[in-house]
Short mmCIF file of C-alpha atoms and ligand atoms in Angstrom, two decimals:
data_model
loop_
_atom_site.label_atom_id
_atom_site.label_comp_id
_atom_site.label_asym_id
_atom_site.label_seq_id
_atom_site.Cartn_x
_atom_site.Cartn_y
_atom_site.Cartn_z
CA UNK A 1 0.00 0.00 0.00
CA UNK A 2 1.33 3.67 -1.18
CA UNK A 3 1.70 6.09 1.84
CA UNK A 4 2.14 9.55 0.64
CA UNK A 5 3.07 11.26 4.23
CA UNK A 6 6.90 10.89 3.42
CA UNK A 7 8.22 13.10 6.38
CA UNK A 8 11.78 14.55 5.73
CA UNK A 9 11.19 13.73 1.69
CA UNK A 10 12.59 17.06 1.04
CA UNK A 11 15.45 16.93 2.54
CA UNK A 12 16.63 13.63 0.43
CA UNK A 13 19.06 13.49 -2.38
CA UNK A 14 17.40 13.65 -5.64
CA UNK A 15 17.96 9.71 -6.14
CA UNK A 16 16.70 8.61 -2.72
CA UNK A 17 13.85 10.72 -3.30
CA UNK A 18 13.64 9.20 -6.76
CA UNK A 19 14.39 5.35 -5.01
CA UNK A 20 11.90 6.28 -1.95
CA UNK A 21 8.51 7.16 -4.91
CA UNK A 22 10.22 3.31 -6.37
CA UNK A 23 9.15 1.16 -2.77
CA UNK A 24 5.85 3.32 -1.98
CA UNK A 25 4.57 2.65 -5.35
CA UNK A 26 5.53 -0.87 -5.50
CA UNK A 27 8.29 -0.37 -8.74
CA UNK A 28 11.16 -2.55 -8.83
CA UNK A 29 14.47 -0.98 -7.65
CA UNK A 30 15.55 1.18 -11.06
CA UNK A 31 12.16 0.73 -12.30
CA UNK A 32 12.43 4.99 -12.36
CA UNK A 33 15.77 5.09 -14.29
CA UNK A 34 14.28 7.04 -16.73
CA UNK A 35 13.59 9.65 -14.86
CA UNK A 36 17.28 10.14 -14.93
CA UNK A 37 17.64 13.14 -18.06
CA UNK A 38 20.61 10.83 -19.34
CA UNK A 39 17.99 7.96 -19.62
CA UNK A 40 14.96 9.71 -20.27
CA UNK A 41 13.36 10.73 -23.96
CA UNK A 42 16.13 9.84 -26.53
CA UNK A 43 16.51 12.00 -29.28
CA UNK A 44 15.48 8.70 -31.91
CA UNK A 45 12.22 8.42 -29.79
CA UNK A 46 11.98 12.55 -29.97
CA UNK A 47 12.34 12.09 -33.84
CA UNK A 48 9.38 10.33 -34.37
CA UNK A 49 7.34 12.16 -32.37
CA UNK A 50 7.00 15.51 -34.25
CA UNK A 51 8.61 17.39 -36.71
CA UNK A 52 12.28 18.75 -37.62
CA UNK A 53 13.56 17.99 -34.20
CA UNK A 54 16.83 19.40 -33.26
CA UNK A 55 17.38 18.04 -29.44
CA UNK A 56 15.15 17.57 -26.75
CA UNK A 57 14.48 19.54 -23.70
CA UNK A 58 14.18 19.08 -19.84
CA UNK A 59 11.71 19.98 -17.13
CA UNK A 60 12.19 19.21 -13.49
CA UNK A 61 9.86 16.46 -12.64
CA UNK A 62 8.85 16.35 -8.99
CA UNK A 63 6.19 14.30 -6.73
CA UNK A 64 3.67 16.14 -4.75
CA UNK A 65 3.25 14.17 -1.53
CA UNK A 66 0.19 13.92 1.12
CA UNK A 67 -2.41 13.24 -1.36
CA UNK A 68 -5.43 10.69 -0.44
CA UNK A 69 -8.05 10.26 -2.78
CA UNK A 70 -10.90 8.70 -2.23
CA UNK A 71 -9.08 6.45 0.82
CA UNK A 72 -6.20 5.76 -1.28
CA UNK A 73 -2.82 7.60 -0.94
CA UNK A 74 -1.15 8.65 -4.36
CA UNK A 75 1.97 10.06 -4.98
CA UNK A 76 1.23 12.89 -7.40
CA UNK A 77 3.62 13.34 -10.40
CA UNK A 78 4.25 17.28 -12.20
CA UNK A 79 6.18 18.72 -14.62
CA UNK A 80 6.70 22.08 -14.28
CA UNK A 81 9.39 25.23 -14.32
CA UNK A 82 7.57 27.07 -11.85
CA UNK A 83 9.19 26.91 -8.27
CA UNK A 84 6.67 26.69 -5.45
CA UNK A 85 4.24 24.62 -7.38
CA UNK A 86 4.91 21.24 -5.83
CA UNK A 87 5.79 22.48 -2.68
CA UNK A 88 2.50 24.52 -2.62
CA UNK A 89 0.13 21.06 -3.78
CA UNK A 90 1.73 18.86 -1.11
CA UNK A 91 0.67 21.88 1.60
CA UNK A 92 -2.50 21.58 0.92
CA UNK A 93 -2.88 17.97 0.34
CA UNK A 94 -1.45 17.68 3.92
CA UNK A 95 -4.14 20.08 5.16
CA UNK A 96 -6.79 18.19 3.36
CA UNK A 97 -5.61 15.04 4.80
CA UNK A 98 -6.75 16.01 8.40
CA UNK A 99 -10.10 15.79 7.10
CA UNK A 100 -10.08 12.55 4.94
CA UNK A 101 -8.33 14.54 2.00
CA UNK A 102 -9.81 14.67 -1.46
CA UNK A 103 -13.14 13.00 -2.92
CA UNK A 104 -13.30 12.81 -6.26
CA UNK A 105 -15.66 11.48 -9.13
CA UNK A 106 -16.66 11.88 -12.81
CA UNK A 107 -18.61 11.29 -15.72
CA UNK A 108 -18.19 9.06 -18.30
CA UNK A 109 -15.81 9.69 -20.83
CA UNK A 110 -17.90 11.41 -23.47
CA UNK A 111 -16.17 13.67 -26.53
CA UNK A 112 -17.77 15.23 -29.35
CA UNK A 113 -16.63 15.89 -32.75
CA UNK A 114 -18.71 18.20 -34.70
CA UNK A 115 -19.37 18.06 -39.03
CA UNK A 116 -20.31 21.38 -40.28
CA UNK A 117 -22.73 21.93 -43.02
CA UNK A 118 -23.50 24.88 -45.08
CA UNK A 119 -25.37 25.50 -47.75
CA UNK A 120 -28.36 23.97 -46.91
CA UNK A 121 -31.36 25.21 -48.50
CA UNK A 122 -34.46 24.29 -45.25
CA UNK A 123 -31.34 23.99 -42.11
CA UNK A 124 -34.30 22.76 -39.60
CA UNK A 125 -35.53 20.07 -41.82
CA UNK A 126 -32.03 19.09 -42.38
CA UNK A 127 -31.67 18.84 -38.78
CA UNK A 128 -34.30 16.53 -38.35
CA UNK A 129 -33.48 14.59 -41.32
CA UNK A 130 -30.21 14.01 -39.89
CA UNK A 131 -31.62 12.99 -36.34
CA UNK A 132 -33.70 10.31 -38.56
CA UNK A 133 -30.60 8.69 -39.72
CA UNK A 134 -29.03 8.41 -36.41
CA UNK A 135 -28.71 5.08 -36.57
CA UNK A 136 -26.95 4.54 -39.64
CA UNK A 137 -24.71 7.23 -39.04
CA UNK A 138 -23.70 5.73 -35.62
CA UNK A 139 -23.04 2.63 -36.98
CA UNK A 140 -20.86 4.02 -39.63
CA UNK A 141 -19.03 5.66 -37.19
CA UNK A 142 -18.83 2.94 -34.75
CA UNK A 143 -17.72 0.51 -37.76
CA UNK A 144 -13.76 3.48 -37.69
CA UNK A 145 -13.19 1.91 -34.59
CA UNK A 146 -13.31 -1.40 -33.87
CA UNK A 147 -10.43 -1.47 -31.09
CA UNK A 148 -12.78 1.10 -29.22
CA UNK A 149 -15.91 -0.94 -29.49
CA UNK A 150 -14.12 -3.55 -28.40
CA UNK A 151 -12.86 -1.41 -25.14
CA UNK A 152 -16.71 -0.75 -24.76
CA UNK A 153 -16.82 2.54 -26.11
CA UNK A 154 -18.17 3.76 -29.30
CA UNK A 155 -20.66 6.47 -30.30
CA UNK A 156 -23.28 7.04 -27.60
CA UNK A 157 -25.26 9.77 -29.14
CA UNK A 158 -25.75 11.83 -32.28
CA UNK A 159 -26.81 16.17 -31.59
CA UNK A 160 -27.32 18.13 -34.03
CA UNK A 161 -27.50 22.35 -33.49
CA UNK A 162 -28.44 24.96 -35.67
CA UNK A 163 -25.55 28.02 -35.64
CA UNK A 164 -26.36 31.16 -36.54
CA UNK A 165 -23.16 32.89 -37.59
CA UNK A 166 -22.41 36.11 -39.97
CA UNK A 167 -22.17 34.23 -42.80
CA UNK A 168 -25.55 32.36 -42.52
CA UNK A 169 -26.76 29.24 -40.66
CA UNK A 170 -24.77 25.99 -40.19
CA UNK A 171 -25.80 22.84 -39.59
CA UNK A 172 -23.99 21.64 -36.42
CA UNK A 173 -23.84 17.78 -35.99
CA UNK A 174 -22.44 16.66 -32.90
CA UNK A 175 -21.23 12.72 -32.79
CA UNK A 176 -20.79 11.96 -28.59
CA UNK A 177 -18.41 9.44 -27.95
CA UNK A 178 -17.40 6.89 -25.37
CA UNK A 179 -13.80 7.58 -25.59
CA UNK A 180 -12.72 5.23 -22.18
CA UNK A 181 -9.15 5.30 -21.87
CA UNK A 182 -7.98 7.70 -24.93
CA UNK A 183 -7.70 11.32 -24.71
CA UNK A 184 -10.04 10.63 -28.00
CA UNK A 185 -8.94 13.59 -30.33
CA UNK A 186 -8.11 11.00 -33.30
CA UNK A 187 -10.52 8.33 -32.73
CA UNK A 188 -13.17 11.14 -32.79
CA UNK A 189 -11.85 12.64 -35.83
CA UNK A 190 -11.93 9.53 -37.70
CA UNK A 191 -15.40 9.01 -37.40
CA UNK A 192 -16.23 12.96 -37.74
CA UNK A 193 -14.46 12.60 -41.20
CA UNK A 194 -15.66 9.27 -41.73
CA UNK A 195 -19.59 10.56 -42.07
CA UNK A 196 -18.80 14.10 -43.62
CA UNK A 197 -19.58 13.01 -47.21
CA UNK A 198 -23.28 11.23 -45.95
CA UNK A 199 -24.27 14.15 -43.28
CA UNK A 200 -23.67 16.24 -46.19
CA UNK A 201 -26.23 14.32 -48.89
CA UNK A 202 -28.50 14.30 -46.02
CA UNK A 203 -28.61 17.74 -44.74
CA UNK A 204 -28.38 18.91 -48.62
CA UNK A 205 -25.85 20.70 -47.93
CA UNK A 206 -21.97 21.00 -48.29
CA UNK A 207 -19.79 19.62 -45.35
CA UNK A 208 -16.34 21.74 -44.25
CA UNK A 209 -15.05 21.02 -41.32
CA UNK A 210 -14.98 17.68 -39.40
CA UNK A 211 -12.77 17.79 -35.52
CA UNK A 212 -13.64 17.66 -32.33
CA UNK A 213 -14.55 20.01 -29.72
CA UNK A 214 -12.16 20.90 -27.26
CA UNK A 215 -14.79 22.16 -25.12
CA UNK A 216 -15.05 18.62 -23.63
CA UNK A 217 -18.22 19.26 -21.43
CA UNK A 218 -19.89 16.04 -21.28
CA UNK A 219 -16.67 14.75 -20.08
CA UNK A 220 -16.54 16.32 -16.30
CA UNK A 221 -13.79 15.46 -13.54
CA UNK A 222 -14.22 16.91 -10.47
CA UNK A 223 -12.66 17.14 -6.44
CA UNK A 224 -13.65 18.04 -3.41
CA UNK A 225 -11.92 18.29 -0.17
CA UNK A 226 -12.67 20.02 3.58
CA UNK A 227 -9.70 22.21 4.38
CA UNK A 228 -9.57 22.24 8.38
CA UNK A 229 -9.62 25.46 9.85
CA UNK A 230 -7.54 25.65 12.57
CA UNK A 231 -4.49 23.80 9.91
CA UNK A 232 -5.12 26.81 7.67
CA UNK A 233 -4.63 29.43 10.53
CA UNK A 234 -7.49 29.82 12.21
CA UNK A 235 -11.41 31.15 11.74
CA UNK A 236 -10.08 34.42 10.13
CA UNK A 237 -8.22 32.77 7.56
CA UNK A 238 -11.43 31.05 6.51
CA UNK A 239 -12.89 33.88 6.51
CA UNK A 240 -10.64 35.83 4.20
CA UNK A 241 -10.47 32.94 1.91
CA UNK A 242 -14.09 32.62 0.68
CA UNK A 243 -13.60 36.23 0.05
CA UNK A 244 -10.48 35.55 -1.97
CA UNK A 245 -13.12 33.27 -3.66
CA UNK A 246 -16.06 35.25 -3.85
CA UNK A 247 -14.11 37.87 -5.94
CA UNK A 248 -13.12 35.55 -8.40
CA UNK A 249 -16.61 34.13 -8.87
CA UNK A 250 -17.42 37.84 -9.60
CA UNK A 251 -14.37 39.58 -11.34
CA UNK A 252 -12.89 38.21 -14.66
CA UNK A 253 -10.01 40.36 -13.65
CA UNK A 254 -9.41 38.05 -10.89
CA UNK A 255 -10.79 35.11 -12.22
CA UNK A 256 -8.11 35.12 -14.68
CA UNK A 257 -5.47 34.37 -12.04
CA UNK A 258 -7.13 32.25 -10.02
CA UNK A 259 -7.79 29.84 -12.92
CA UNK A 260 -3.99 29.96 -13.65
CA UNK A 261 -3.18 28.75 -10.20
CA UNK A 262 -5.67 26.12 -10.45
CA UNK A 263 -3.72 25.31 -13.71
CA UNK A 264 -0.49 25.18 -12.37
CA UNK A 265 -1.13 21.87 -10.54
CA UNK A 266 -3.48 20.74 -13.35
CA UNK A 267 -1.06 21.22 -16.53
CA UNK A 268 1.91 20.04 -14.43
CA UNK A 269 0.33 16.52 -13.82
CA UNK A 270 -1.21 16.79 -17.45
CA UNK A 271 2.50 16.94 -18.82
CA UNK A 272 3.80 14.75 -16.47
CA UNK A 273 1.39 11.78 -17.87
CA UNK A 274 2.21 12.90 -21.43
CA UNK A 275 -0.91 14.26 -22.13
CA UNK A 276 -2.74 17.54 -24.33
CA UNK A 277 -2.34 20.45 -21.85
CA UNK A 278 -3.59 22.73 -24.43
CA UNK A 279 -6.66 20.11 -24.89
CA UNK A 280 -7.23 20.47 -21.31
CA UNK A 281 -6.60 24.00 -21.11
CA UNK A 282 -9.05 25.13 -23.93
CA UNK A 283 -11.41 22.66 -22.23
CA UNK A 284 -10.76 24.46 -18.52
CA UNK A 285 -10.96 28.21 -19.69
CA UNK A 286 -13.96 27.72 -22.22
CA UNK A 287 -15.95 26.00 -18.92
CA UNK A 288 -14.94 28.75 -16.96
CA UNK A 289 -17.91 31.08 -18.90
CA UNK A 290 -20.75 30.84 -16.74
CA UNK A 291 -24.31 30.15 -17.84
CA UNK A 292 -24.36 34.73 -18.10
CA UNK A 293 -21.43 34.56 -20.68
CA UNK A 294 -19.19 35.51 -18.10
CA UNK A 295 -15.45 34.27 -17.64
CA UNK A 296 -15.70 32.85 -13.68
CA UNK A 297 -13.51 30.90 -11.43
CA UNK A 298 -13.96 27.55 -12.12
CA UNK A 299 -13.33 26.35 -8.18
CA UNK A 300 -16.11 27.45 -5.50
CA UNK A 301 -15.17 27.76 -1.55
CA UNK A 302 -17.83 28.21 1.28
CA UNK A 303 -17.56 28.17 4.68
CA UNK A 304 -18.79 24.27 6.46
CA UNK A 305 -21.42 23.97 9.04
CA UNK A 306 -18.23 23.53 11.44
CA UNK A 307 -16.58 26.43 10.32
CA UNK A 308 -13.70 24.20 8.17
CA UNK A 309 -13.53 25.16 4.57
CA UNK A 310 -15.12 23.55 1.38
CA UNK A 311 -13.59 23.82 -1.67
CA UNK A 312 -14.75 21.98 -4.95
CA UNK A 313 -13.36 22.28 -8.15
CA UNK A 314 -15.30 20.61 -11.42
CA UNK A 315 -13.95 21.41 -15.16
CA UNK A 316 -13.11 19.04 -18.13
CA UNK A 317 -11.01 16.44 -18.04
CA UNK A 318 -9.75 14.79 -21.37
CA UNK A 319 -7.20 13.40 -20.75
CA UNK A 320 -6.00 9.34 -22.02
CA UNK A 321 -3.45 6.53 -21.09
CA UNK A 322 -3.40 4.78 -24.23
CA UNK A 323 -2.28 7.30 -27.29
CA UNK A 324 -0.75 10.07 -27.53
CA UNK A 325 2.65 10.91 -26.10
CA UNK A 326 1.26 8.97 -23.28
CA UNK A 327 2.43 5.44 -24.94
CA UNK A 328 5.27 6.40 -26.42
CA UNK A 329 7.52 9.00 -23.85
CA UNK A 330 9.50 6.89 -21.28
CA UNK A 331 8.85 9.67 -18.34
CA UNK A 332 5.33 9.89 -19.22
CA UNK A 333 4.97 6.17 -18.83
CA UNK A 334 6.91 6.03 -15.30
CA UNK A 335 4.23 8.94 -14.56
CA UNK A 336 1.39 6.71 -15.13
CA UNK A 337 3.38 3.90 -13.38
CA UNK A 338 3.60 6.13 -10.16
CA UNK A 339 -0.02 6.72 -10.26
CA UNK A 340 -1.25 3.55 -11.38
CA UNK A 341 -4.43 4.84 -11.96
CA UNK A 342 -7.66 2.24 -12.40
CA UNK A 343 -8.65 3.95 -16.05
CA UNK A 344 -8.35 7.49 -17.87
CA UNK A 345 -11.17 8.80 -15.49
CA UNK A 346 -9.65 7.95 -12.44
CA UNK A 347 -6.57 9.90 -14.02
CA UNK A 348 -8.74 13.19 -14.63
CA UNK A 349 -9.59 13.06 -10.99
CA UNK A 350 -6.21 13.04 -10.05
CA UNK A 351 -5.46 15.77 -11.99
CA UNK A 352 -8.55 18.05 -10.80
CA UNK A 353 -7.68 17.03 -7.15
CA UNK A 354 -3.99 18.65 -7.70
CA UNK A 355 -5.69 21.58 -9.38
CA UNK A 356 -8.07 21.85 -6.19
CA UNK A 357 -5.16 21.71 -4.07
CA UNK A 358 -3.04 24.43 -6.04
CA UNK A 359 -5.91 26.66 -5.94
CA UNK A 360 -6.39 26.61 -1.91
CA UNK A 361 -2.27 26.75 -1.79
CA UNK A 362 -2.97 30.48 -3.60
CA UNK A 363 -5.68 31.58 -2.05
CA UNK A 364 -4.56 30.58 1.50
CA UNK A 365 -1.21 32.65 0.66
CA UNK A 366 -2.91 35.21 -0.95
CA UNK A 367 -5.39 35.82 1.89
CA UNK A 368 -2.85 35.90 4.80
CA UNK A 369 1.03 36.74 4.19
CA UNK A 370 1.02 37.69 0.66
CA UNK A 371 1.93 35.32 -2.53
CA UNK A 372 5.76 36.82 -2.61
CA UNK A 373 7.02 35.61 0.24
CA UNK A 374 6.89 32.20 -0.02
CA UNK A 375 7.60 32.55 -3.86
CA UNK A 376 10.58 34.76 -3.36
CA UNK A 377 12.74 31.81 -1.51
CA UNK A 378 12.17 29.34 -3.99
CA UNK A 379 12.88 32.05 -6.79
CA UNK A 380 16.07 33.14 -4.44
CA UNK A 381 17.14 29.43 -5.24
CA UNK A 382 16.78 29.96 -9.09
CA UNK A 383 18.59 33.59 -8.51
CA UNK A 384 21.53 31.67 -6.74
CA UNK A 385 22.30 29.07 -9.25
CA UNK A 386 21.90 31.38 -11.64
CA UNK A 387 24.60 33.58 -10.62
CA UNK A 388 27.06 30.42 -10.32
CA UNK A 389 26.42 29.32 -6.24
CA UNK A 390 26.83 25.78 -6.61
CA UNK A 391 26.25 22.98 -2.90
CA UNK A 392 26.63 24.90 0.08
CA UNK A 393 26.69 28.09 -1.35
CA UNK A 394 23.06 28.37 -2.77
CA UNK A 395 21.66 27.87 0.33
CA UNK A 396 24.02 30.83 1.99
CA UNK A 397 23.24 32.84 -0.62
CA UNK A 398 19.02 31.99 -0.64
CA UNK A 399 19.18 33.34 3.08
CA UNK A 400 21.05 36.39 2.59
CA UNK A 401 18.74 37.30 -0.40
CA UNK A 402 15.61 37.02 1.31
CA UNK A 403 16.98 38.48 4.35
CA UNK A 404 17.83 41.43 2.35
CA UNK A 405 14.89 41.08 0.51
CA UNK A 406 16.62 42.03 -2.56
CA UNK A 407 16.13 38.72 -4.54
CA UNK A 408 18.31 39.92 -7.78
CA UNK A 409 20.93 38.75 -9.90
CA UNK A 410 23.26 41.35 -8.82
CA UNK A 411 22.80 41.32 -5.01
CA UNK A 412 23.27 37.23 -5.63
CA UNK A 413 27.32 37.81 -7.01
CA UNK A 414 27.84 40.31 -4.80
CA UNK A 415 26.82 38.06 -1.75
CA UNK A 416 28.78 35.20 -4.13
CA UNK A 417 31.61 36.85 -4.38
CA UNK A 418 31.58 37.98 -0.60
CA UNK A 419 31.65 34.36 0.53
CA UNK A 420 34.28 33.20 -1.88
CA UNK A 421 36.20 36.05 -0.17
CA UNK A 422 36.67 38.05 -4.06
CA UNK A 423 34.05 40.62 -3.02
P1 NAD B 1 -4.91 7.39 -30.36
O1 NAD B 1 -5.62 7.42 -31.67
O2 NAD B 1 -3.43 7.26 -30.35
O3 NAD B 1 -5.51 6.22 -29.43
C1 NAD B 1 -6.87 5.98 -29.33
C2 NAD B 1 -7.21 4.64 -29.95
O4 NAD B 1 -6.72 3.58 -29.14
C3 NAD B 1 -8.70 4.40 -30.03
O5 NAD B 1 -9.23 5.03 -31.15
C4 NAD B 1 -8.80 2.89 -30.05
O6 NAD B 1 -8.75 2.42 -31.40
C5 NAD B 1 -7.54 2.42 -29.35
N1 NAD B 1 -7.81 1.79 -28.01
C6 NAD B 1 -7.32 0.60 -27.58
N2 NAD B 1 -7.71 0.33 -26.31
C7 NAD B 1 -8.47 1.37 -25.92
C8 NAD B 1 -9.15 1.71 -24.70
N3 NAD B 1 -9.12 0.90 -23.61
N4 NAD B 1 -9.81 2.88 -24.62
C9 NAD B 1 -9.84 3.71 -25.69
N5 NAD B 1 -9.22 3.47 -26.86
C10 NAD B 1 -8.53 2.30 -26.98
O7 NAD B 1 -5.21 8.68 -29.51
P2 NAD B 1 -6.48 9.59 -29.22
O8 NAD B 1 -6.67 9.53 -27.75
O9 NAD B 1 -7.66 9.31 -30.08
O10 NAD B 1 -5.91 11.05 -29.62
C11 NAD B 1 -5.04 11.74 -28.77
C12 NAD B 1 -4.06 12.57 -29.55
O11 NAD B 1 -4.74 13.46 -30.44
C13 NAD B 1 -3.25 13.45 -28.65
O12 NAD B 1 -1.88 13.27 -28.98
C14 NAD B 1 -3.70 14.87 -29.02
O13 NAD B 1 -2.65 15.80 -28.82
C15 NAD B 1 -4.08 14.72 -30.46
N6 NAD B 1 -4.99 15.69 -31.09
C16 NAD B 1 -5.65 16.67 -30.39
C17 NAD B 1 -6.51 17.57 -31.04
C18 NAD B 1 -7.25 18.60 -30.23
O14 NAD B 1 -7.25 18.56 -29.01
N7 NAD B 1 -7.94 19.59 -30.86
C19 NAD B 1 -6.71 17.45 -32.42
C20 NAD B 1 -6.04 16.42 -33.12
C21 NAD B 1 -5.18 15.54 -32.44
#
């Protein structure tokens, strides 16, 4: 059984940190090797994967510890550049915990392509004309995909919109599929381009495009968790929180940022796995427009009938473990080993519980002492190396930066070059 309360994990080498994720989550000793950068993505596996590639390049990947979900304990793998954001997800997961840490759940695993038609002479008939021939259109688009049938997915529903635009009305069909474990971009583009020719002759009309929506909202992940009051800091804190949270359910302006610090846990677990973060973040920010048009924050906070805090946090979640980069990038596939997840939806929950837990991370900072401070050490860190402290030094250096809260390049060599002794 995983336990992810690793006291004292921070203060490990990189490689028994790396060897200590190995026995929680049951991988044999070296079973992470490729998490090594001299191991990892070669550049022959980096040639097939996209175009004209000249190298490949290297992100710190880190495991955010104290998660339980749902009663199990997961160790929570992200990719990111961004100092703090780790640090910041196992926080709050540890301040979850006290309260039986994150419940999660979602639906199934529906995507939608849509075939456009113009041109059509009577658009409502052809609307219903097309809803007549849902069957045979399902079952021509069922018959791309064997493999996925076979996984029992497959289409589950055929919608079909009218879309008043500029240049007159389109017909709009939308093909919902059961995607289960695949992100589902190119098995639902298949079968969108699969039935473009016979939407067309039935809708009268000419068909143009034929791809799926990334605004994946019949395919909803979502986490909640009770953030104890007294671990946050007390009634106030609480307090000043759900206001932290009440403005960004009001204020775009705010809303903005907010959903990027909810993002910062959820792209960072995204690229971890080797999935679309742009999939998922056109998914996130389109759901963030509320039912008024409005851009909103896509997490809600109240206060509990004990005082604790609620957070939830619900948003699309398309995201696979069998295409994609997911398959074929070593890292990504010691990711998924780490999390072991059940299926592709247990995966999305994942990721929106580390989004949930990012968010409160923010907010909780934000509301009491201030995002910079906490920020400004781990950025002192980046400030030291970068000005050439290397082992002890960047530590030396980290404290006399913040202490002098000057966190700059040039206050980092002169403090260098004062401990060297050439100052
Ligand atoms: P894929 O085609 O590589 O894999 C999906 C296929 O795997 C299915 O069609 C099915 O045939 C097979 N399969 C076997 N077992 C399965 C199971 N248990 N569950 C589901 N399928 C199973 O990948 P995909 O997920 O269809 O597409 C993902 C890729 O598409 C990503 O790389 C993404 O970046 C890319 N993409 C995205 C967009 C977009 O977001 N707008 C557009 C085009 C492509």
């Amino acid at each position: 059984m995983t336990s992810s309360r690793l006291p004292g994990f921070r203060d490990l080498s990189v490689e028994e940190r790396r060897a200590a994720t190995a026995e929680q989550v049951g991988v044999a000793a070296g079973g992470l090797d490729v998490l090594d950068p001299a191991r990892g993505l070669s550049l022959d596996q980096a040639d097939h994967m996209i175009e004209n590639v000249v190298g490949v390049m290297g992100l710190p990947f880190g495991v955010a510890t104290n998660f339980t979900i749902n009663g199990r304990d997961v160790l929570v793998p992200m990719v990111t550049e961004e100092p703090s954001v780790v640090a910041a997800a196992s926080n709050s997961a540890r301040i979850a915990r006290v309260r039986g840490g994150f419940f999660t759940s979602s639906s199934a695993p529906l995507m939608q392509a849509q075939i456009q038609v113009l041109d059509t002479v009577d658009p409502a008939g052809a609307r219903v004309r097309l809803l007549e021939a849902r069957d045979e259109l399902i079952a021509a688009a069922d018959e791309q995909d064997p493999a996925l049938v076979a996984a029992g997915g497959g289409v589950h529903d055929l919608v079909v919109r009218l879309v008043e635009s500029r240049a007159g009305t389109y017909v709009v069909a939308h093909l919902v599929v059961d995607v289960r474990d695949a992100m589902g971009a190119n098995a639902v583009n298949t079968m969108a381009e699969a039935l473009a020719q016979r939407a067309g002759e039935i809708a009268g009309g000419r068909t143009l495009l034929r791809i799926l929506t990334n605004k994946a909202d019949m395919r909803l992940a979502r986490a909640r968790a009770v953030f104890d009051a007294e671990s946050l800091g007390g009634p106030e804190v609480v307090d000043d929180i759900v206001h932290a949270a009440a403005l960004a359910e009001s204020d775009p302006y705010r809303a903005a940022t907010h959903n990027k610090g909810i993002m910062n846990g959820i792209t960072a677990v995204v690229l971890a796995t080797g999935n679309d973060t742009r999939a998922v973040e056109a998914g996130a920010h389109s759901h963030a427009v509320d039912h008024r048009g409005r851009y909103a924050a896509l997490s809600h906070f109240e206060k509990d009938a004990e005082g604790h805090l609620s957070g939830v946090l619900e948003l699309p979640m398309p995201v696979g473990l069998v295409g994609g980069a997911t398959k074929v990038h070593p890292v990504a596939r010691a990711a998924v080993e780490i999390l072991s997840p059940r299926d592709a939806r247990q995966l999305a929950e994942v990721v929106v519980a580390a989004g949930l837990a990012q968010n409160l991370a923010a907010l909780r900072a934000l509301a009491t002492e201030g995002i910079q401070r906490g920020h400004m050490s781990l950025h002192a860190r980046n400030v030291a190396v970068s000005a050439g402290a290397t082992g002890d030094e960047i530590a030396k250096v980290v404290a006399r930066l913040v202490q002098d809260r000057a966190v700059r390049a040039d206050h980092a060599e002169t403090v260098l070059a004062e401990l060297r002794g050439t100052g």
